[in-house]
Coordinates of C-alpha atoms in Angstrom, one line a residue:
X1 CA 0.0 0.0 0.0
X2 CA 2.8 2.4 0.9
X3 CA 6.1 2.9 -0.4
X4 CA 9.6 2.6 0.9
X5 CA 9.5 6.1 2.6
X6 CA 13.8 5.6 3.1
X7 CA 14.0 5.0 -0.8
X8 CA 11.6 8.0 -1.4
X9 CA 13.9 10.2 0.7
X10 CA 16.9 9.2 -0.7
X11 CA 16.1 9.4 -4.0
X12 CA 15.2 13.6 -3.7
X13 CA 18.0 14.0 -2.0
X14 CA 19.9 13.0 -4.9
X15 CA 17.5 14.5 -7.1
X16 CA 18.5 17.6 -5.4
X17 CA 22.0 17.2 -5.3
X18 CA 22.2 16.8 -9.0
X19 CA 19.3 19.7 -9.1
X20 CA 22.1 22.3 -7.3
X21 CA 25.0 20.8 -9.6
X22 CA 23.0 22.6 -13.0
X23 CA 22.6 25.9 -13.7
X24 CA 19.0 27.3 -13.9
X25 CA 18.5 28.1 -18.1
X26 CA 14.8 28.3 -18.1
X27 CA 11.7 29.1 -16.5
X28 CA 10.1 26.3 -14.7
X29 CA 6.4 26.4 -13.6
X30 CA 6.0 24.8 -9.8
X31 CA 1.9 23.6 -8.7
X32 CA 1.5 22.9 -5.4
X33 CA -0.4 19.9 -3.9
X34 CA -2.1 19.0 -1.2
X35 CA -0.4 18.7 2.2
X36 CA -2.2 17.2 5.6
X37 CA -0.5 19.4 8.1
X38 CA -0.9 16.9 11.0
X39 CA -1.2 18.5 14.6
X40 CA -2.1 17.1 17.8
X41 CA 0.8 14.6 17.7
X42 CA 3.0 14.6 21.6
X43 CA 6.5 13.3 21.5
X44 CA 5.9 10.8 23.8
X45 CA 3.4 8.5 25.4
X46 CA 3.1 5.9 27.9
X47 CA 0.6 3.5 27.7
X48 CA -0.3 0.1 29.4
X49 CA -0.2 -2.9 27.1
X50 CA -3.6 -4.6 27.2
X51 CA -5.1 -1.2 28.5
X52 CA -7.4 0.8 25.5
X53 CA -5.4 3.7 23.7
X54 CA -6.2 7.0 21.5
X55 CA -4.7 8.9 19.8
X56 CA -6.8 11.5 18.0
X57 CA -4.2 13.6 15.4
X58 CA -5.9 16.7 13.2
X59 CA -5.7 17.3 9.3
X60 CA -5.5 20.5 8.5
X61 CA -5.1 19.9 4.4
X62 CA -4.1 22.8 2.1
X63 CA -6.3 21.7 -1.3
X64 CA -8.9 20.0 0.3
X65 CA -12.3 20.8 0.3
X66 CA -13.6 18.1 2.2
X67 CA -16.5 16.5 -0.3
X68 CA -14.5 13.1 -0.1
X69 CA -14.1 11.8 3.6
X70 CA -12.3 8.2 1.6
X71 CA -9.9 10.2 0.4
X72 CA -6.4 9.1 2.7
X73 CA -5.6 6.0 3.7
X74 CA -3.4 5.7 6.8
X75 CA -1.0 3.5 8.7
X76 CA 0.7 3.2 12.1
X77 CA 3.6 1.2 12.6
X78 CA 5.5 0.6 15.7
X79 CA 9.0 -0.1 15.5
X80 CA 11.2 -1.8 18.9
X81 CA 14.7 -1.3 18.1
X82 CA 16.0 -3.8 20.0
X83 CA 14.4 -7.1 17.6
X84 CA 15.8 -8.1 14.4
X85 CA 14.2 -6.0 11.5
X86 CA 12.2 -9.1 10.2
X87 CA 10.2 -9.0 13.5
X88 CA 10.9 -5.0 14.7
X89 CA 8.0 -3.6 12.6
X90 CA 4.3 -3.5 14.2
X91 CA 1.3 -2.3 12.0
X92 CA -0.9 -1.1 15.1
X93 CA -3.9 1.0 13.2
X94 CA -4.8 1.7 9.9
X95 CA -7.0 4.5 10.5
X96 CA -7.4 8.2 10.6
X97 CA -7.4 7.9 14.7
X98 CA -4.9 5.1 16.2
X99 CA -8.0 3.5 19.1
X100 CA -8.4 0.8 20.5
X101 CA -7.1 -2.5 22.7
X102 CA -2.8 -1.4 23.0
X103 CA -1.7 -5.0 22.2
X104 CA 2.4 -4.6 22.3
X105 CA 4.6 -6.5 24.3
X106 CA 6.2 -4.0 26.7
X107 CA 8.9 -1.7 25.4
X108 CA 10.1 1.1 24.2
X109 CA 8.7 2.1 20.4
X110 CA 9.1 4.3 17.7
X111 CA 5.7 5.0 16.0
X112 CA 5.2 6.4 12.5
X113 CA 1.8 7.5 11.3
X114 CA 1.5 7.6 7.3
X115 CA -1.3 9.4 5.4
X116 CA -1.3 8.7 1.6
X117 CA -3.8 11.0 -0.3
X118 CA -5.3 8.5 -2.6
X119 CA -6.0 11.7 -5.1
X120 CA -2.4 12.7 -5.6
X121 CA -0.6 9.1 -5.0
X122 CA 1.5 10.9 -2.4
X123 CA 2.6 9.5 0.6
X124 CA 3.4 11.4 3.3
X125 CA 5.2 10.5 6.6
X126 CA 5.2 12.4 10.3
X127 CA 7.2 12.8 12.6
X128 CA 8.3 10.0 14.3
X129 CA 7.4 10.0 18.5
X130 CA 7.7 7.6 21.0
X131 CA 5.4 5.3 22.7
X132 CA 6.8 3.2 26.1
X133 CA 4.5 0.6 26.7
X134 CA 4.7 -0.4 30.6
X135 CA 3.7 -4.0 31.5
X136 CA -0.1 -4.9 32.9
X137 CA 0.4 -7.9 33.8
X138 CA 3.4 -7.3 36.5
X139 CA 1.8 -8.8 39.3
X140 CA -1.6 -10.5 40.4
X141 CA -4.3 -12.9 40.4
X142 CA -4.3 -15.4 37.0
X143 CA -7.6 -16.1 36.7
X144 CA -8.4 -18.8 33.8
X145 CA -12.5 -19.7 32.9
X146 CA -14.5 -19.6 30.0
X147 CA -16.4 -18.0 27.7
X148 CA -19.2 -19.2 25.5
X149 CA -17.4 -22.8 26.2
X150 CA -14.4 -21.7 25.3
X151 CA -10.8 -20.6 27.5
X152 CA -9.5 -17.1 28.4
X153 CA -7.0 -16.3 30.5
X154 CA -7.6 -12.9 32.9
X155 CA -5.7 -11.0 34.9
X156 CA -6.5 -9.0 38.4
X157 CA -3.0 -6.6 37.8
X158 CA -1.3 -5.4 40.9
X159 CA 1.1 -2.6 39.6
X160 CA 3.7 -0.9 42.0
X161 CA 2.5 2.3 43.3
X162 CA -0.6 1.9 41.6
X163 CA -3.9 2.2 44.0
X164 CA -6.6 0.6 41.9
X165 CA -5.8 -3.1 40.1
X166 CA -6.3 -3.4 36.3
X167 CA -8.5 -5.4 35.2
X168 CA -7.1 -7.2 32.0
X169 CA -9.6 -8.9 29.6
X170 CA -8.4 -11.9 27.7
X171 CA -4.9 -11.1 29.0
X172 CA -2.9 -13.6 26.6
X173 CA -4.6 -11.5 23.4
X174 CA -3.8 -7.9 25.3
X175 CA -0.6 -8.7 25.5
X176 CA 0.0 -9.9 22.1
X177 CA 0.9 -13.5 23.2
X178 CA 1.2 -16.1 20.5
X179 CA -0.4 -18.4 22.2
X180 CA -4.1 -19.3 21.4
X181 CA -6.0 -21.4 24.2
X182 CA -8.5 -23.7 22.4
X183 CA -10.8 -26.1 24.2
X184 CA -12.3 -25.6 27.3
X185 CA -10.6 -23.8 30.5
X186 CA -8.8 -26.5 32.7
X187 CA -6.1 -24.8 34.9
X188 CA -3.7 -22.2 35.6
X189 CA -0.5 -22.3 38.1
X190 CA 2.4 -20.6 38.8
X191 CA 6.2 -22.8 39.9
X192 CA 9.2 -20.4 41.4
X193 CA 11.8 -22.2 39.2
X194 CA 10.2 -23.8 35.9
X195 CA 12.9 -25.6 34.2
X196 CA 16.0 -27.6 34.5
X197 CA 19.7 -25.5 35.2
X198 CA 17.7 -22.1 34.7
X199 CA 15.9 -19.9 37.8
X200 CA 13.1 -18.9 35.3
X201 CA 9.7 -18.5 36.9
X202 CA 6.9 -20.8 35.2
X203 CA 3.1 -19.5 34.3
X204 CA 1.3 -22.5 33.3
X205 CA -2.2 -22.5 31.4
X206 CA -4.0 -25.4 30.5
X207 CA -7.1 -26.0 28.3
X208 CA -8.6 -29.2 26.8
X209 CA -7.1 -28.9 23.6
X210 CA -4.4 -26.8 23.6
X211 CA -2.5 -28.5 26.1
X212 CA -0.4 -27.0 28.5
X213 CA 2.0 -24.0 28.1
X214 CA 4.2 -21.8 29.5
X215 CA 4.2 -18.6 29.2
X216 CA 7.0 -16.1 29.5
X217 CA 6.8 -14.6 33.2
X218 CA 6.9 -11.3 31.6
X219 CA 5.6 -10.7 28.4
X220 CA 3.4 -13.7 28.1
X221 CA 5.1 -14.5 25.1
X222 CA 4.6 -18.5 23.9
X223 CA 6.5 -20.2 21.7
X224 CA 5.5 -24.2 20.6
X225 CA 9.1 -25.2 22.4
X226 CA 7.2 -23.8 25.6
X227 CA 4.8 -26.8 25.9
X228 CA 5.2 -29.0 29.1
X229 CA 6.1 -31.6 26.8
X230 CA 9.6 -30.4 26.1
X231 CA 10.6 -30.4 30.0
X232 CA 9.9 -34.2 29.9
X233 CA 13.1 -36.6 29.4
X234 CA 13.4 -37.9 25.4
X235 CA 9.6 -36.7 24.4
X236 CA 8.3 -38.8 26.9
X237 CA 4.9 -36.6 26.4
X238 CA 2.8 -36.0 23.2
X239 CA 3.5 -32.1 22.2
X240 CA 0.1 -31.0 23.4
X241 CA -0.3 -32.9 26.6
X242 CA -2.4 -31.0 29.3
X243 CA -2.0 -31.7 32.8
X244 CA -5.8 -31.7 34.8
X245 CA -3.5 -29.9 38.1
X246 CA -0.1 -29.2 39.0
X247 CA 1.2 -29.2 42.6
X248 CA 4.5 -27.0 43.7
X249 CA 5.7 -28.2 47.1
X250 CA 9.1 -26.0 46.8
X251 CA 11.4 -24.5 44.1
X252 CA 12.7 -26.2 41.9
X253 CA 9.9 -29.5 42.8
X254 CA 6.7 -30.2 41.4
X255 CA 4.0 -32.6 40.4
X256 CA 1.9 -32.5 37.2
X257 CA -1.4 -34.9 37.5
X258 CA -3.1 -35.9 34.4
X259 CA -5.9 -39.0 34.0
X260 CA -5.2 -41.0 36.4
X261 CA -0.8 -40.6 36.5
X262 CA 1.3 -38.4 38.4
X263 CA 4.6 -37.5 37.0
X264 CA 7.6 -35.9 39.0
X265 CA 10.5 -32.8 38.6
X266 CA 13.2 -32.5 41.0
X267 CA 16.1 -30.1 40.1
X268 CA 18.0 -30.9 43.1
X269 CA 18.7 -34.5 41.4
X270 CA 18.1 -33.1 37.7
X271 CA 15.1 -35.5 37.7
X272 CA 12.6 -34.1 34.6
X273 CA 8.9 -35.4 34.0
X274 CA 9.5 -38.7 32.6
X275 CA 7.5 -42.1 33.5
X276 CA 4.5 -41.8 36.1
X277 CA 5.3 -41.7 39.4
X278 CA 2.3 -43.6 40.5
X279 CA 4.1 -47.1 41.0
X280 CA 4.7 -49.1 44.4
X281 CA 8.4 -49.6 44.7
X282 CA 7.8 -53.5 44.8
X283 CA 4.9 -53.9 42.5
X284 CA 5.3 -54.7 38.7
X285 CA 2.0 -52.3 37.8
X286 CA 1.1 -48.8 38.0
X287 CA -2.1 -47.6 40.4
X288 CA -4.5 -45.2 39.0
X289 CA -3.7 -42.1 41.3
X290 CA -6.6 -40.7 42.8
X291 CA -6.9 -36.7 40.9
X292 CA -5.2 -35.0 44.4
X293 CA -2.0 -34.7 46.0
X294 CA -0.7 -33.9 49.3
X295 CA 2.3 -32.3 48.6
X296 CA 3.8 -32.5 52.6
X297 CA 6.7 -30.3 52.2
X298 CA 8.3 -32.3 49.3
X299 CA 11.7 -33.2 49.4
X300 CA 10.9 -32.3 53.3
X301 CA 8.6 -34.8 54.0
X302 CA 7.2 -37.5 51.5
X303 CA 4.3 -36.3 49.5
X304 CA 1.5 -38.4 49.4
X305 CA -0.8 -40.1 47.0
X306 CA -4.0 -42.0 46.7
X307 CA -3.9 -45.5 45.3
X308 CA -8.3 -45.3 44.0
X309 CA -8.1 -49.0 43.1
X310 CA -6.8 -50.5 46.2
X311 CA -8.1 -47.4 48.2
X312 CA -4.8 -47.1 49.9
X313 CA -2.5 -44.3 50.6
X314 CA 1.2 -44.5 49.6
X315 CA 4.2 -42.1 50.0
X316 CA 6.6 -40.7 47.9
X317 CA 10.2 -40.0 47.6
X318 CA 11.2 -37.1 45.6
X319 CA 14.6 -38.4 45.9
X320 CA 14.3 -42.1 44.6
X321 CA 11.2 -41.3 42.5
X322 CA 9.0 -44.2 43.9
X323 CA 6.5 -45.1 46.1
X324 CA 5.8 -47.0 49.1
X325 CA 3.3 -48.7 51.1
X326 CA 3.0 -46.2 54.3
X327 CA 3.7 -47.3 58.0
X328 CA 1.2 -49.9 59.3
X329 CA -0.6 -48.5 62.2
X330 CA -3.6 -50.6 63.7
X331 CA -6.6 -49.2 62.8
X332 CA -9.4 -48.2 65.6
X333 CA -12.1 -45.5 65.9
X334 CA -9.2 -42.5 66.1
X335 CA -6.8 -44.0 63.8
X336 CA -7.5 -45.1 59.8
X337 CA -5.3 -48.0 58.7
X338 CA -3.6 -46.1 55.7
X339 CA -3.2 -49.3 53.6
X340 CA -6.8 -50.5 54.0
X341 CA -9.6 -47.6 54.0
X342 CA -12.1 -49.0 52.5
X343 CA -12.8 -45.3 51.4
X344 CA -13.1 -43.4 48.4
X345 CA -10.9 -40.0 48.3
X346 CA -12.9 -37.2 48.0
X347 CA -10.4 -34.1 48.8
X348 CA -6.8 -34.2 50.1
X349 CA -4.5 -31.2 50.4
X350 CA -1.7 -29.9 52.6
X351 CA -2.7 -27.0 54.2
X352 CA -0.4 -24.5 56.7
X353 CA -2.2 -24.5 59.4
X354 CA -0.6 -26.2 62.6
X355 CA 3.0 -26.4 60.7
X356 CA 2.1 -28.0 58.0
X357 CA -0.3 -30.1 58.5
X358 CA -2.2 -32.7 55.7
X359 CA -6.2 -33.2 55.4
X360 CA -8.2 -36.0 53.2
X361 CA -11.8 -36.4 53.1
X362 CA -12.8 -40.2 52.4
X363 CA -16.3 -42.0 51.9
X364 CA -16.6 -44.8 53.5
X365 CA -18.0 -47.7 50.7
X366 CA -20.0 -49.8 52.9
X367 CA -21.6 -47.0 55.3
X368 CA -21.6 -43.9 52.6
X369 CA -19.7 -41.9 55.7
X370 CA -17.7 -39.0 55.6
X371 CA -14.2 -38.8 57.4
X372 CA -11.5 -36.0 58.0
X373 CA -8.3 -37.9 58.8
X374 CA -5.4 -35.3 59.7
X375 CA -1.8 -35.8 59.2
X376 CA 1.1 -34.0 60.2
X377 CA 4.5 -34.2 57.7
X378 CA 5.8 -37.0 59.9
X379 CA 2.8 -39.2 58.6
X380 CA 1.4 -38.9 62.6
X381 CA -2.7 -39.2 62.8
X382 CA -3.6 -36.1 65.0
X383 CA -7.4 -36.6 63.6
X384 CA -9.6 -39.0 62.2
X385 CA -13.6 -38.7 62.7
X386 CA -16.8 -38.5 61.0
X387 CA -17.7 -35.6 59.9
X388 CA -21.2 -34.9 61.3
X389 CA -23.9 -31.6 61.1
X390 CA -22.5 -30.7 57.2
X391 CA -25.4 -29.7 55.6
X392 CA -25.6 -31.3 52.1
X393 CA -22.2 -32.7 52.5
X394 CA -22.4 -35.6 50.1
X395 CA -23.3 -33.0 47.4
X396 CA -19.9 -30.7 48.0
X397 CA -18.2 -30.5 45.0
X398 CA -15.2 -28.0 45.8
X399 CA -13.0 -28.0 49.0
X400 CA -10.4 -25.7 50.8
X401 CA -8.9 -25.5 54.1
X402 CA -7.9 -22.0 55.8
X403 CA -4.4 -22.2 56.9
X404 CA -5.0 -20.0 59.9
X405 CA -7.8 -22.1 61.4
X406 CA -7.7 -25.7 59.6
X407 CA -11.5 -24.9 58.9
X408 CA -13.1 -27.2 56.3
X409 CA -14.5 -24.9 53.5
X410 CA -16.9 -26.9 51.4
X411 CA -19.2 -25.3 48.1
X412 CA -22.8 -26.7 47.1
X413 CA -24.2 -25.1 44.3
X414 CA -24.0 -21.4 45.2
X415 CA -23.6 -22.2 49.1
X416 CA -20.4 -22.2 50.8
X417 CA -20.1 -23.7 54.5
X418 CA -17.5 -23.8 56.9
X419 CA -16.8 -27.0 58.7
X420 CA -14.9 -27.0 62.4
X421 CA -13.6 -30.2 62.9
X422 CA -13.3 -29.3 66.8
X423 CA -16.9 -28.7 66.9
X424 CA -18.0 -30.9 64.0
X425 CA -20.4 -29.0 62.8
X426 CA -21.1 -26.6 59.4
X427 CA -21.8 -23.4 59.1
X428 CA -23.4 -21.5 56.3
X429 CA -21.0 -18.7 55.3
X430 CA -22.3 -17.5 51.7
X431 CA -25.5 -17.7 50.1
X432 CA -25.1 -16.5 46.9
X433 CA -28.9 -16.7 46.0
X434 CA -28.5 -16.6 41.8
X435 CA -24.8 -16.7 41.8
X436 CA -23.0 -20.1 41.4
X437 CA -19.8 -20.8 43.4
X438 CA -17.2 -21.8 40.9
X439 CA -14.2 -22.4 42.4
X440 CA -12.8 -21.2 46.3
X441 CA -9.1 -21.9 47.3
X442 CA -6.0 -20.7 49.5
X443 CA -3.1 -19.4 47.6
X444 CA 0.0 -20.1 49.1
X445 CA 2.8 -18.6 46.8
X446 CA 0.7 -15.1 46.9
X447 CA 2.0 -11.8 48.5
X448 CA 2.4 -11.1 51.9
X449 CA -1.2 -10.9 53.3
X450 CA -3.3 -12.4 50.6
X451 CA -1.9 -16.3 51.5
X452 CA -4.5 -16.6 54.0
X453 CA -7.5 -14.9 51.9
X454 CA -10.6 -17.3 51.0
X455 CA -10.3 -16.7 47.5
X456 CA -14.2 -17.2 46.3
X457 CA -15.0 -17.6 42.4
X458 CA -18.3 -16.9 41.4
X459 CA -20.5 -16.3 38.1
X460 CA -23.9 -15.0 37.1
X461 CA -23.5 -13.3 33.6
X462 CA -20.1 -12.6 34.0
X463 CA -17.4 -13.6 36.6
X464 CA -16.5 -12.3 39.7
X465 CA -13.2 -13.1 42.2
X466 CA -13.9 -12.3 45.8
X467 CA -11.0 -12.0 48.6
X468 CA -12.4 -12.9 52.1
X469 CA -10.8 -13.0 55.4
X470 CA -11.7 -16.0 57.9
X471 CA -12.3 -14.8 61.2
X472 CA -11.6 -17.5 63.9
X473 CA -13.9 -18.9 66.3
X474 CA -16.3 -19.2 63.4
X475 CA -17.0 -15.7 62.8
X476 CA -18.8 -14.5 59.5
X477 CA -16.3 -14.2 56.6
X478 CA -14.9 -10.1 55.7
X479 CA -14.9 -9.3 52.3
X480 CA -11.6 -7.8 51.6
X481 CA -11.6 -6.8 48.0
X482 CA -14.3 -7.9 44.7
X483 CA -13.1 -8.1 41.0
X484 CA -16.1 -8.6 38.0
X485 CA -16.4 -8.6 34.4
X486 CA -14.2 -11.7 34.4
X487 CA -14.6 -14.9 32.8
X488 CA -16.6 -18.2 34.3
X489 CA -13.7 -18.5 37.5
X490 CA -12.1 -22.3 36.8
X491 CA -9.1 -21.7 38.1
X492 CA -7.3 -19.3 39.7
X493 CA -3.4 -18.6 40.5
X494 CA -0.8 -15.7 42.0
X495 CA 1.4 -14.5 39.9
X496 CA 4.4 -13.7 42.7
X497 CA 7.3 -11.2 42.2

């Protein structure tokens, strides 16, 4: 559409050049054309990327009179100095006004706006300015759900000595991220140290059938390379294999779970996802893992999983990357016999609360009761009874446990209770009357203050993250802070500086 405004230039300069070298023998007749005069254009900007933009320049043309409004065609391009040339150039607008969604990674650009009056064929070029495009998506809460059915990834930004957080729509597409989620949303998590021999800090997104990815911790930039599959040991993985969770219990440690197998990365031994985990050290077959883990301080402990088929829990050893049976104990009303539960697993996490302490909800298969069994990292029973007075109990379908008080947070439809083992009885904390309860959780690796927050998804016509505080002695939850316009809440993650 335009031409090579460098080549334009450089061919009146020597136009000119040989112009001045030849004396003037004649009379030359000179018609003038029609100029834009641009005003309104600054020197500088600063914009967020991801954050809507404007900038509205005037025409003020010398032969126009205005009957044709098709008359100029325009172009903004953005240029980062610091890429190759082949990928420097950015075509941002191609109209009279440069508006709408600011979708460059951040840095610092050189932006050109071109008019070419389609009457004259001329093309003419402004002066150059500069536009620093300052990250959105610094720090925050990830928040991955759908839309229609299908995945977006959004973003509650915390920015340095910024009051209000942004809140970034579709984040990946703001910030001009390659990669395209497809499927539905399945989850999002954030690891302190992502790879192998590097300290680089791992955003990882999953949908049903994209896979999973991660993104870069800054820009959000993706690349196919930046599939899980390409941390595993020899393409162990297919290329667009999604995890269903992923579970950090330290830097540099973590477990990805996914239909049934649990794999393992430990960069202490240089161990990379490779074969599941989810094989007794003695047996010749693996057990279908139950979809949770109890992390139990990793390398610190020995995280735990659930064997569903011989309803069994085993232990792990991030350092010989097997399992074992765990420590017979003989069962009695206080005390579960690990290796024979006769239970199904409905939630198990490792929570703060007391020093680290490990909680799994089981059914029993022959009485269809409930149980909280309590572990501490040592693999010491400090709690096993029924859990009594829970309304609706047998319909939860989502589960969290405050790491100040050890309370049982449980969801059914758009109610969430609190359950007190000590008392063993529920409470009902939230009614959300039309409003269903997507997703709640505690959030460990999040700033200073917020790791305790009751983190409380919710959805009507659009999304909404709530930020609670648990008051002890069963007290009615504070709400802290309440984010909306977001996506259907799957999953939800901190993004840590």
């Amino acid at each position: 559409m335009f031409k090579n405004i460098k080549i334009q230039l450089s061919l009146l300069l020597v136009l000119l050049m040989t112009y001045g070298c030849v004396s003037d023998e004649g009379n030359y007749d000179y018609e003038a054309i029609n100029e834009p005069n641009v005003t309104g254009l600054a020197e500088e900007y600063t914009a967020y990327t991801g954050d809507y933009f404007k900038i509205t320049p005037k025409l003020n043309p010398t032969l126009d009179d205005g009957t044709d409004p098709n008359r100029y065609e325009y172009l903004w391009v953005a240029v980062n100095p610091t890429k190759l040339v082949s990928e420097s150039r950015t075509t941002i607008g191609t109209t009279k006004d440069l508006d709408g969604i600011l979708k460059l990674p951040p840095a610092k650009y050189t932006v050109y706006y071109f008019i070419k009056d389609k009457v004259t064929g001329v093309n003419w070029q402004q002066t150059a300015f500069t536009l620093n495009v300052v990250s959105s998506i610094y720090e925050g809460w990830l928040v991955l759900g759908d839309v229609d059915g299908k995945a977006r990834l959004d973003m509650v930004s915390i920015i340095p000595n910024v009051a209000t957080p942004r809140i970034v729509i579709n984040a990946l597409d703001a910030a001009g991220s390659a990669l395209k989620l497809s499927g539905k949303a399945v989850n999002v998590y954030c690891v302190s140290q992502a790879l192998s021999g590097t300290n680089t800090y791992g955003i990882y997104v999953t949908a049903s059938e994209s896979g999973t990815a991660r993104l870069d911790p800054d820009s959000f930039g993706w690349a196919q390379s930046q599939n899980i599959a390409y941390e595993t040991v020899g393409g162990a993985l297919p290329t667009n294999f999604g995890v269903d969770f992923m579970k950090s219990p330290a830097g540099g440690e973590n477990f990805l779970y996914s239909n049934g197998n649990i794999y393992c990365y430990y960069r202490t031994f240089q161990i990379k996802y490779g074969l599941p985990q989810n094989k007794v050290d003695n047996e010749s077959k693996d057990f279908y893992a139950a979809p949770f883990i109890a992390e139990n301080r990793g390398s610190l402990g020995s995280p735990i999983f659930y064997d569903k088929n011989a309803r069994r829990f085993v232990r792990y050893s991030m350092s010989k990357s097997t399992c074992s049976v765990m420590p017979p104990v003989v069962a009695s009303p206080t005390v579960l016999d690990w290796n024979n539960t006769n239970c199904d697993l409905v939630y198990m996490t490792t929570s703060a609360f007391n020093s680290y302490e490990n909680f799994a909800v089981l059914k029993n298969i022959s009485t269809g009761k409930f149980h909280l069994v309590r572990f501490t990292t040592g693999l010491a029973q400090v709690y096993y009874k029924e859990i009594l007075n829970a309304p609706d109990f047998d319909k939860a379908t989502k589960f969290a446990v405050s790491p100040d008080s050890g309370y049982l947070f449980y969801v059914v439809g758009n109610k969430l209770y609190e359950y007190d083992n000590g008392t063993q009885s529920a409470k009902l904390m939230l009614d959300k009357g039309t409003e269903e309860i997507t997703y709640i959780g505690f959030h460990s690796g999040a700033a200073k203050g917020l790791t305790n927050k009751l983190t409380v998804g919710s959805y009507s016509t659009t999304g909404k993250l709530e930020l609670f505080t648990v008051p002890p002695v069963n007290g009615d939850l504070v709400l802290e802070k309440s984010y909306s316009g977001l996506c259907k809440i799957v999953d939800v993650a901190y993004r840590f500086r």
